[in-house]
PDB file of C-alpha atoms in Angstrom:
ATOM      1  CA  MET E   1       0.000   0.000   0.000  1.00 73.00           C
ATOM      2  CA  ALA E   2       0.954   3.617  -0.422  1.00 91.00           C
ATOM      3  CA  LEU E   3      -0.364   6.900   0.873  1.00 96.00           C
ATOM      4  CA  ALA E   4       0.082  10.177  -0.968  1.00 96.00           C
ATOM      5  CA  LEU E   5      -0.437  13.601   0.567  1.00 97.00           C
ATOM      6  CA  GLN E   6      -1.494  16.566  -1.525  1.00 96.00           C
ATOM      7  CA  SER E   7       0.622  19.686  -1.399  1.00 94.00           C
ATOM      8  CA  GLY E   8       0.441  21.380   1.999  1.00 95.00           C
ATOM      9  CA  ILE E   9      -0.889  18.366   3.943  1.00 97.00           C
ATOM     10  CA  ALA E  10       2.510  17.202   5.219  1.00 97.00           C
ATOM     11  CA  ASP E  11       3.267  20.806   6.223  1.00 96.00           C
ATOM     12  CA  ALA E  12      -0.032  21.012   8.130  1.00 97.00           C
ATOM     13  CA  ILE E  13       0.786  17.819  10.050  1.00 98.00           C
ATOM     14  CA  ARG E  14       4.305  19.022  10.830  1.00 97.00           C
ATOM     15  CA  ARG E  15       2.991  22.412  11.967  1.00 97.00           C
ATOM     16  CA  HIS E  16       0.408  20.772  14.244  1.00 97.00           C
ATOM     17  CA  GLY E  17       3.128  18.613  15.803  1.00 97.00           C
ATOM     18  CA  SER E  18       5.365  21.614  16.448  1.00 97.00           C
ATOM     19  CA  GLU E  19       2.502  23.701  17.866  1.00 96.00           C
ATOM     20  CA  THR E  20       1.515  21.059  20.417  1.00 94.00           C
ATOM     21  CA  TYR E  21       5.075  20.144  21.462  1.00 96.00           C
ATOM     22  CA  PRO E  22       6.004  18.832  24.024  1.00 94.00           C
ATOM     23  CA  ASN E  23       2.656  16.999  23.877  1.00 91.00           C
ATOM     24  CA  GLU E  24       1.493  14.667  21.145  1.00 92.00           C
ATOM     25  CA  CYS E  25      -0.834  16.064  18.528  1.00 94.00           C
ATOM     26  CA  CYS E  26      -3.431  13.966  16.775  1.00 93.00           C
ATOM     27  CA  GLY E  27      -5.743  14.419  13.848  1.00 96.00           C
ATOM     28  CA  ALA E  28      -7.666  12.780  11.068  1.00 97.00           C
ATOM     29  CA  LEU E  29      -6.497  12.374   7.497  1.00 98.00           C
ATOM     30  CA  ILE E  30      -9.223  12.857   4.904  1.00 98.00           C
ATOM     31  CA  GLY E  31      -9.075  12.079   1.198  1.00 97.00           C
ATOM     32  CA  ARG E  32      -9.964   9.595  -1.466  1.00 96.00           C
ATOM     33  CA  ASP E  33      -8.280   6.670  -3.219  1.00 95.00           C
ATOM     34  CA  GLY E  34      -5.184   6.759  -1.015  1.00 95.00           C
ATOM     35  CA  VAL E  35      -4.568  10.494  -1.475  1.00 96.00           C
ATOM     36  CA  GLY E  36      -4.862  12.733   1.595  1.00 97.00           C
ATOM     37  CA  SER E  37      -6.336  16.118   0.748  1.00 97.00           C
ATOM     38  CA  HIS E  38      -7.384  17.493   4.162  1.00 97.00           C
ATOM     39  CA  THR E  39      -6.452  17.226   7.795  1.00 97.00           C
ATOM     40  CA  TYR E  40      -8.774  17.646  10.721  1.00 97.00           C
ATOM     41  CA  ALA E  41      -7.078  18.368  14.046  1.00 96.00           C
ATOM     42  CA  LEU E  42      -8.481  16.409  16.974  1.00 93.00           C
ATOM     43  CA  PRO E  43      -8.179  17.208  20.658  1.00 86.00           C
ATOM     44  CA  ASN E  44      -5.791  14.983  22.575  1.00 79.00           C
ATOM     45  CA  THR E  45      -7.988  13.923  25.487  1.00 71.00           C
ATOM     46  CA  THR E  46      -5.953  11.085  26.943  1.00 65.00           C
ATOM     47  CA  GLU E  47      -5.926  10.750  30.699  1.00 63.00           C
ATOM     48  CA  GLU E  48      -2.559   8.957  30.511  1.00 65.00           C
ATOM     49  CA  GLY E  49      -0.671  12.184  29.794  1.00 59.00           C
ATOM     50  CA  PRO E  50      -0.620  13.867  26.370  1.00 55.00           C
ATOM     51  CA  ARG E  51       3.192  13.963  26.331  1.00 62.00           C
ATOM     52  CA  ARG E  52       3.375  10.264  25.432  1.00 67.00           C
ATOM     53  CA  ARG E  53      -0.143   9.249  24.422  1.00 68.00           C
ATOM     54  CA  PHE E  54      -3.101  10.352  22.367  1.00 74.00           C
ATOM     55  CA  LEU E  55      -6.705   9.294  22.430  1.00 76.00           C
ATOM     56  CA  VAL E  56      -9.440   9.718  19.836  1.00 81.00           C
ATOM     57  CA  ARG E  57     -12.791   9.748  21.611  1.00 84.00           C
ATOM     58  CA  PRO E  58     -15.829   8.197  19.869  1.00 89.00           C
ATOM     59  CA  GLN E  59     -17.446  11.618  19.374  1.00 93.00           C
ATOM     60  CA  ASP E  60     -14.211  12.921  17.787  1.00 91.00           C
ATOM     61  CA  TYR E  61     -14.163   9.912  15.458  1.00 93.00           C
ATOM     62  CA  ARG E  62     -17.748  10.636  14.428  1.00 95.00           C
ATOM     63  CA  GLU E  63     -16.880  14.284  13.805  1.00 95.00           C
ATOM     64  CA  ALA E  64     -13.895  13.222  11.671  1.00 96.00           C
ATOM     65  CA  GLU E  65     -16.257  11.061   9.605  1.00 97.00           C
ATOM     66  CA  ARG E  66     -18.608  14.058   9.220  1.00 97.00           C
ATOM     67  CA  GLN E  67     -15.713  16.257   8.131  1.00 96.00           C
ATOM     68  CA  ALA E  68     -14.677  13.648   5.557  1.00 97.00           C
ATOM     69  CA  SER E  69     -18.201  13.605   4.116  1.00 97.00           C
ATOM     70  CA  ALA E  70     -18.322  17.410   4.054  1.00 96.00           C
ATOM     71  CA  HIS E  71     -15.104  17.406   1.982  1.00 94.00           C
ATOM     72  CA  GLY E  72     -16.429  14.736  -0.385  1.00 96.00           C
ATOM     73  CA  GLY E  73     -13.898  12.224   0.859  1.00 97.00           C
ATOM     74  CA  GLU E  74     -13.430   9.444   3.323  1.00 97.00           C
ATOM     75  CA  LEU E  75     -11.471   8.944   6.496  1.00 97.00           C
ATOM     76  CA  LEU E  76      -8.132   7.523   5.339  1.00 98.00           C
ATOM     77  CA  GLY E  77      -6.563   7.347   8.769  1.00 97.00           C
ATOM     78  CA  PHE E  78      -5.006   9.352  11.531  1.00 96.00           C
ATOM     79  CA  TYR E  79      -1.816  11.227  12.215  1.00 97.00           C
ATOM     80  CA  HIS E  80       0.003  11.972  15.438  1.00 95.00           C
ATOM     81  CA  SER E  81       3.355  13.206  16.643  1.00 96.00           C
ATOM     82  CA  HIS E  82       6.067  11.531  18.669  1.00 96.00           C
ATOM     83  CA  PRO E  83       7.725  14.247  20.779  1.00 95.00           C
ATOM     84  CA  ASP E  84      11.461  13.578  21.087  1.00 96.00           C
ATOM     85  CA  HIS E  85      11.041  10.057  19.702  1.00 95.00           C
ATOM     86  CA  PRO E  86      11.373   8.462  16.250  1.00 97.00           C
ATOM     87  CA  ALA E  87       8.516   8.350  13.752  1.00 97.00           C
ATOM     88  CA  ARG E  88       7.937   4.663  14.436  1.00 97.00           C
ATOM     89  CA  PRO E  89       4.827   3.141  16.032  1.00 96.00           C
ATOM     90  CA  SER E  90       4.942   2.310  19.714  1.00 93.00           C
ATOM     91  CA  GLN E  91       3.395  -0.704  21.397  1.00 93.00           C
ATOM     92  CA  TYR E  92       0.571   1.629  22.489  1.00 90.00           C
ATOM     93  CA  ASP E  93       0.013   2.586  18.835  1.00 93.00           C
ATOM     94  CA  LEU E  94      -0.123  -1.100  17.909  1.00 94.00           C
ATOM     95  CA  ASP E  95      -2.569  -1.895  20.690  1.00 91.00           C
ATOM     96  CA  HIS E  96      -5.007   0.860  19.634  1.00 89.00           C
ATOM     97  CA  ALA E  97      -4.877   0.703  15.819  1.00 91.00           C
ATOM     98  CA  TRP E  98      -7.403  -0.599  13.295  1.00 87.00           C
ATOM     99  CA  PRO E  99      -6.253  -2.596  10.243  1.00 85.00           C
ATOM    100  CA  PHE E 100      -7.986  -0.530   7.568  1.00 91.00           C
ATOM    101  CA  PHE E 101      -6.439   2.909   8.293  1.00 96.00           C
ATOM    102  CA  SER E 102      -3.138   4.593   7.567  1.00 97.00           C
ATOM    103  CA  TYR E 103      -1.269   5.981  10.569  1.00 97.00           C
ATOM    104  CA  VAL E 104       1.076   8.882   9.856  1.00 98.00           C
ATOM    105  CA  ILE E 105       3.638   9.653  12.544  1.00 98.00           C
ATOM    106  CA  VAL E 106       5.825  12.751  12.628  1.00 98.00           C
ATOM    107  CA  SER E 107       8.838  12.968  14.917  1.00 97.00           C
ATOM    108  CA  VAL E 108       9.128  16.317  16.707  1.00 97.00           C
ATOM    109  CA  ARG E 109      12.444  16.970  18.433  1.00 97.00           C
ATOM    110  CA  GLU E 110      12.749  20.019  20.674  1.00 96.00           C
ATOM    111  CA  GLY E 111       9.750  21.546  18.908  1.00 96.00           C
ATOM    112  CA  VAL E 112      11.027  21.010  15.361  1.00 97.00           C
ATOM    113  CA  SER E 113       9.282  18.447  13.162  1.00 96.00           C
ATOM    114  CA  GLY E 114      11.434  15.921  11.370  1.00 95.00           C
ATOM    115  CA  ASP E 115      10.920  12.462   9.903  1.00 96.00           C
ATOM    116  CA  MET E 116       7.408  11.513   8.830  1.00 97.00           C
ATOM    117  CA  THR E 117       6.329   7.936   8.161  1.00 97.00           C
ATOM    118  CA  SER E 118       3.105   6.060   7.477  1.00 98.00           C
ATOM    119  CA  TRP E 119       2.037   2.651   8.746  1.00 98.00           C
ATOM    120  CA  ARG E 120      -0.741   0.112   8.270  1.00 97.00           C
ATOM    121  CA  LEU E 121      -1.728  -2.523  10.785  1.00 96.00           C
ATOM    122  CA  GLN E 122      -1.523  -6.100   9.558  1.00 95.00           C
ATOM    123  CA  GLU E 123      -4.862  -7.923   9.359  1.00 93.00           C
ATOM    124  CA  ASP E 124      -3.955 -10.182  12.287  1.00 94.00           C
ATOM    125  CA  ARG E 125      -3.088  -7.047  14.336  1.00 94.00           C
ATOM    126  CA  SER E 126       0.349  -8.459  15.209  1.00 95.00           C
ATOM    127  CA  ALA E 127       2.463  -5.665  13.734  1.00 96.00           C
ATOM    128  CA  PHE E 128       2.558  -2.634  11.461  1.00 97.00           C
ATOM    129  CA  ASP E 129       3.876  -2.537   7.922  1.00 97.00           C
ATOM    130  CA  GLN E 130       5.451   0.696   6.775  1.00 97.00           C
ATOM    131  CA  GLU E 131       3.773   2.082   3.692  1.00 97.00           C
ATOM    132  CA  ASP E 132       5.228   4.415   1.091  1.00 96.00           C
ATOM    133  CA  LEU E 133       4.419   8.024   1.883  1.00 96.00           C
ATOM    134  CA  GLY E 134       4.414  10.509  -0.958  1.00 92.00           C
ATOM    135  CA  THR E 135       4.293  14.156   0.067  1.00 83.00           C
ATOM    136  CA  GLY E 136       3.629  17.231  -1.993  1.00 71.00           C
ATOM    137  CA  ARG E 137       1.410  15.647  -4.628  1.00 63.00           C
ATOM    138  CA  PRO E 138      -0.554  18.316  -6.549  1.00 60.00           C
TER     139      PRO E 138
END
């Protein structure tokens, strides 16, 4: 699988990660046919501490679905930041993921966004596979 991001989408994710540093940001990725065209920032409401975790509440998920419909797209997945950690999924990410979404992770070190990767959960939920991430597509 591959995920492509239209021009400006990667920048929006990076900006969100830098703005929320040292906490994790999270948001929805909206688009069609594997091409992300919009982001929708979500509140990080985890009670485990937003520095190392994020949580998408059911009502936020429903709102992300509504936003996708309003943009004529579908919910392709979610993005979040890893403050001062690599752009690789954690065990927590694995435990809370769904197999049919893309998960974009941006590393933010000392407030500056860096590496960005995308992942898909295997059908048996045992691990993630990294997917190609194309940024800046017109």
